[in-house]
Tab-separated table of C-alpha atoms in Angstrom:
chain	number	residue	atom	x	y	z
B	624	MET	CA	0.144	-0.286	0.176
B	625	GLU	CA	1.042	3.129	-0.984
B	626	VAL	CA	-0.112	6.609	1.068
B	627	THR	CA	0.749	10.485	1.130
B	628	LEU	CA	2.191	11.604	3.915
B	629	ASP	CA	2.701	14.933	5.707
B	630	LEU	CA	5.663	14.632	7.082
B	631	ARG	CA	6.127	17.638	8.862
B	632	ALA	CA	2.640	16.720	10.339
B	633	GLU	CA	3.940	13.153	11.427
B	634	TRP	CA	7.406	14.438	12.724
B	635	ASN	CA	5.408	16.698	15.106
B	636	GLN	CA	3.206	14.091	16.195
B	637	ILE	CA	6.201	12.113	16.600
B	638	PHE	CA	8.336	14.192	18.827
B	639	GLU	CA	5.043	15.305	20.868
B	640	GLU	CA	4.001	11.569	21.564
B	641	SER	CA	7.689	10.979	22.374
B	642	TRP	CA	7.197	13.819	25.125
B	643	ARG	CA	4.339	12.629	26.394
B	644	GLN	CA	5.278	9.099	26.433
B	645	MET	CA	8.265	9.896	29.021
B	646	LYS	CA	6.381	12.562	31.124
B	647	HIS	CA	3.468	9.704	31.631
B	648	PHE	CA	6.056	6.465	32.224
B	649	PHE	CA	9.250	8.133	33.406
B	650	TYR	CA	9.730	5.973	36.340
B	651	ALA	CA	10.580	8.960	38.927
B	652	PRO	CA	7.142	11.489	38.904
B	653	ASN	CA	9.630	14.441	39.884
B	654	MET	CA	11.445	14.015	36.448
B	655	HIS	CA	14.844	14.046	38.246
B	656	GLY	CA	13.942	17.423	39.230
B	657	VAL	CA	13.346	18.560	35.264
B	658	ASP	CA	10.802	20.914	33.907
B	659	TRP	CA	9.362	18.442	31.570
B	660	GLU	CA	7.172	21.027	30.166
B	661	ALA	CA	9.805	23.749	29.724
B	662	MET	CA	11.908	21.385	27.677
B	663	ARG	CA	9.069	20.612	25.547
B	664	LEU	CA	8.900	24.409	24.885
B	665	ARG	CA	12.644	24.411	24.315
B	666	TYR	CA	12.876	21.733	21.823
B	667	ARG	CA	9.688	22.133	19.840
B	668	PRO	CA	11.262	24.397	17.759
B	669	LEU	CA	13.978	22.651	16.655
B	670	ALA	CA	11.616	19.479	16.124
B	671	GLN	CA	9.683	21.752	13.566
B	672	ALA	CA	13.017	22.789	11.947
B	673	VAL	CA	14.298	19.633	10.800
B	674	ASN	CA	14.269	18.662	7.247
B	675	HIS	CA	15.105	14.799	7.816
B	676	ARG	CA	13.918	12.134	10.139
B	677	ALA	CA	17.133	11.395	11.471
B	678	ASP	CA	17.492	14.754	12.834
B	679	LEU	CA	14.700	14.054	14.571
B	680	THR	CA	15.581	11.740	16.181
B	681	TYR	CA	18.557	13.858	17.450
B	682	VAL	CA	16.407	16.379	18.807
B	683	ILE	CA	14.402	13.664	20.564
B	684	GLY	CA	17.678	12.331	21.729
B	685	GLU	CA	18.585	15.454	23.333
B	686	LEU	CA	15.468	16.358	24.778
B	687	ILE	CA	15.336	13.096	26.607
B	688	GLY	CA	18.936	13.461	27.583
B	689	GLU	CA	17.779	16.133	29.717
B	690	LEU	CA	16.699	13.553	32.473
B	691	ASN	CA	20.022	12.530	32.631
B	692	SER	CA	18.750	9.151	32.904
B	693	GLY	CA	20.713	5.448	32.045
B	694	HIS	CA	19.346	3.478	29.242
B	695	THR	CA	16.661	5.951	27.751
B	696	TYR	CA	17.341	5.116	23.429
B	697	VAL	CA	16.144	6.342	20.756
B	698	GLY	CA	16.426	4.873	17.500
B	699	GLY	CA	14.145	3.524	14.619
B	700	GLY	CA	11.683	5.441	12.630
B	701	GLU	CA	11.420	5.215	8.387
B	702	MET	CA	14.235	7.113	6.900
B	703	PRO	CA	15.378	7.275	3.356
B	704	ARG	CA	18.739	4.862	3.116
B	705	PRO	CA	21.041	4.957	0.276
B	706	PRO	CA	21.823	1.685	-1.076
B	707	LYS	CA	25.028	-0.103	0.012
B	708	VAL	CA	27.883	-1.085	-2.493
B	709	ASN	CA	28.550	-4.646	-0.559
B	710	VAL	CA	32.155	-5.788	-1.073
B	711	GLY	CA	33.033	-9.407	-0.890
B	712	MET	CA	35.139	-10.569	2.134
B	713	LEU	CA	37.543	-13.786	1.764
B	714	GLY	CA	38.018	-13.578	5.741
B	715	ALA	CA	41.740	-13.658	5.252
B	716	GLU	CA	44.304	-11.187	5.878
B	717	LEU	CA	46.079	-10.240	2.354
B	718	GLN	CA	49.445	-8.390	1.942
B	719	ARG	CA	50.952	-7.099	-1.230
B	720	ASP	CA	53.998	-8.407	-2.566
B	721	PRO	CA	56.097	-5.539	-3.204
B	722	GLN	CA	58.031	-7.151	-6.126
B	723	THR	CA	55.253	-8.525	-8.192
B	724	GLY	CA	52.252	-6.663	-6.974
B	725	PHE	CA	50.780	-10.007	-6.110
B	726	TYR	CA	48.843	-10.766	-2.726
B	727	LYS	CA	49.716	-13.053	-0.305
B	728	ILE	CA	47.278	-14.605	1.874
B	729	VAL	CA	49.171	-13.665	5.221
B	730	ARG	CA	46.445	-15.431	7.372
B	731	ILE	CA	42.991	-17.040	6.869
B	732	LEU	CA	40.660	-16.545	9.569
B	733	ARG	CA	38.685	-19.290	11.381
B	734	GLY	CA	35.169	-18.528	11.331
B	735	GLN	CA	32.300	-20.711	12.560
B	736	ASN	CA	30.941	-22.245	8.971
B	737	TRP	CA	27.855	-23.627	10.297
B	738	SER	CA	26.476	-19.827	10.805
B	739	ARG	CA	25.870	-17.723	7.600
B	740	THR	CA	27.087	-14.508	9.376
B	741	LEU	CA	30.782	-16.228	10.775
B	742	ARG	CA	31.491	-18.257	8.216
B	743	SER	CA	35.060	-17.752	6.836
B	744	PRO	CA	34.562	-18.676	2.731
B	745	LEU	CA	38.291	-20.085	2.548
B	746	THR	CA	37.698	-22.824	5.208
B	747	GLU	CA	34.834	-23.860	3.789
B	748	ILE	CA	34.513	-27.654	2.336
B	749	GLY	CA	36.450	-28.001	-0.748
B	750	VAL	CA	37.963	-24.823	-0.904
B	751	ASN	CA	41.980	-25.226	-1.452
B	752	VAL	CA	43.612	-22.272	0.164
B	753	ARG	CA	46.254	-22.385	2.283
B	754	GLU	CA	47.809	-20.031	4.572
B	755	GLY	CA	51.258	-18.387	2.368
B	756	GLU	CA	49.851	-18.951	-0.864
B	757	TYR	CA	49.346	-15.762	-3.437
B	758	LEU	CA	46.259	-14.458	-4.977
B	759	ILE	CA	47.084	-14.491	-8.397
B	760	ALA	CA	43.769	-13.308	-10.200
B	761	VAL	CA	40.242	-12.509	-9.212
B	762	ASN	CA	37.164	-13.330	-11.590
B	763	GLY	CA	40.140	-13.468	-14.150
B	764	ALA	CA	41.154	-9.974	-13.302
B	765	PRO	CA	44.854	-10.280	-12.200
B	766	THR	CA	45.388	-8.979	-8.730
B	767	ASN	CA	48.779	-7.326	-9.702
B	768	THR	CA	46.909	-4.830	-12.063
B	769	LEU	CA	44.399	-3.798	-9.472
B	770	SER	CA	45.145	-0.641	-7.319
B	771	ASP	CA	43.369	-2.790	-4.837
B	772	VAL	CA	42.090	-6.489	-4.612
B	773	TYR	CA	38.687	-5.518	-3.457
B	774	GLU	CA	37.497	-3.939	-6.492
B	775	ALA	CA	37.550	-6.900	-8.325
B	776	LEU	CA	35.033	-8.518	-5.058
B	777	VAL	CA	32.687	-5.707	-5.249
B	778	ASN	CA	28.898	-6.634	-5.583
B	779	THR	CA	30.196	-10.691	-4.950
B	780	VAL	CA	28.511	-11.179	-1.566
B	781	GLY	CA	26.805	-14.294	-1.748
B	782	ARG	CA	27.847	-15.150	-5.134
B	783	GLN	CA	30.432	-17.560	-6.566
B	784	VAL	CA	33.840	-15.744	-7.497
B	785	THR	CA	36.955	-17.679	-9.139
B	786	LEU	CA	40.291	-17.068	-7.299
B	787	ARG	CA	43.141	-18.011	-9.120
B	788	VAL	CA	46.200	-19.098	-6.560
B	789	ASN	CA	49.778	-19.963	-6.621
B	790	SER	CA	52.380	-21.068	-4.096
B	791	ARG	CA	54.519	-18.252	-5.681
B	792	PRO	CA	53.692	-15.160	-6.759
B	793	GLU	CA	53.770	-15.782	-10.653
B	794	GLU	CA	50.912	-16.892	-13.092
B	795	LYS	CA	52.721	-20.593	-13.844
B	796	GLY	CA	51.179	-23.134	-12.140
B	797	SER	CA	48.923	-21.576	-10.649
B	798	ARG	CA	45.116	-23.145	-10.117
B	799	ASP	CA	41.620	-22.126	-9.945
B	800	VAL	CA	39.356	-21.954	-6.458
B	801	VAL	CA	35.577	-21.068	-6.555
B	802	VAL	CA	34.575	-19.423	-3.338
B	803	ILE	CA	31.437	-17.435	-2.178
B	804	PRO	CA	32.437	-14.261	-0.328
B	805	SER	CA	30.952	-13.137	2.741
B	806	ARG	CA	29.595	-10.000	3.808
B	807	MET	CA	32.448	-8.660	6.190
B	808	SER	CA	35.409	-10.532	8.175
B	809	SER	CA	34.842	-8.070	11.445
B	810	SER	CA	32.984	-11.346	12.836
B	811	SER	CA	35.796	-13.673	12.489
B	812	ALA	CA	38.250	-11.636	13.389
B	813	THR	CA	36.263	-10.837	16.703
B	814	ILE	CA	36.190	-14.829	17.256
B	815	ARG	CA	39.816	-14.815	16.980
B	816	TRP	CA	40.412	-11.843	18.989
B	817	SER	CA	38.082	-13.929	21.331
B	818	ARG	CA	39.916	-16.877	21.384
B	819	ARG	CA	43.478	-15.335	21.998
B	820	ILE	CA	42.128	-13.439	25.214
B	821	SER	CA	40.463	-16.461	26.260
B	822	ARG	CA	43.758	-18.439	26.405
B	823	ARG	CA	45.678	-15.792	27.934
B	824	TRP	CA	42.828	-16.123	30.774
B	825	ILE	CA	43.205	-19.470	30.991
B	826	LYS	CA	46.779	-19.844	31.450
B	827	ARG	CA	46.251	-16.925	34.408
B	828	ARG	CA	42.631	-18.527	35.722
B	829	ARG	CA	41.492	-17.433	39.095
B	830	PRO	CA	37.944	-16.939	40.828
B	831	GLY	CA	36.014	-13.996	39.931
B	832	GLY	CA	38.066	-13.467	36.605
B	833	LEU	CA	36.592	-12.061	33.408
B	834	HIS	CA	35.694	-13.637	29.981
B	835	PRO	CA	35.487	-12.033	26.681
B	836	HIS	CA	31.891	-12.163	25.117
B	837	PRO	CA	32.546	-11.973	21.190
B	838	ARG	CA	28.731	-11.058	20.535
B	839	HIS	CA	28.891	-7.901	23.081
B	840	GLY	CA	32.407	-7.214	22.319
B	841	GLY	CA	33.429	-6.722	26.124
B	842	PHE	CA	34.023	-8.650	29.160
B	843	GLY	CA	31.904	-10.796	31.481
B	844	PRO	CA	32.172	-12.025	34.442
B	845	GLU	CA	33.494	-15.554	34.672
């Protein structure tokens, strides 16, 4: 269904309802000593002046921030989002060979291939690629002619890509391997970091220690 919206009227209503929601449901009846009606009048002109949904969210966040209370978040809302260009990631650390221009596969990140978001493409079944080998070409494009190897991986997320690899930085003796790049390598890198930190803690384990939590990117009680 498509409808025509008066965005200005909608945004004004969102601001008023956000203010009203905090007025009636904030845990402290005295609003932490803040004159909440005065805050409404102070921030209303700002809300009426915005020209983008994201700016309205910012203004509402500043309004609620006047309460000086934790866990009072503002987010979401319909807003235009520019299309993103997905770059396929191989789940590996690559380093350019200064003499030949080809890329060396320095390290292959060990993901968790049972999860689509945590998988490491070069470690999947049937992918014969090893650390220390060289990436000679991507879909037929020689990597030593590219200013950046990721040029050849644009819009390849979830699609089959043919990599030409070799144990030496040269075309002769190379072989082709088909992989499916993932959306990002950060998750695999986080797992690797978490495991490394965990090993350090295990070596000096003590009651009441901490362990890294890869999901939240921080530490939690043991």
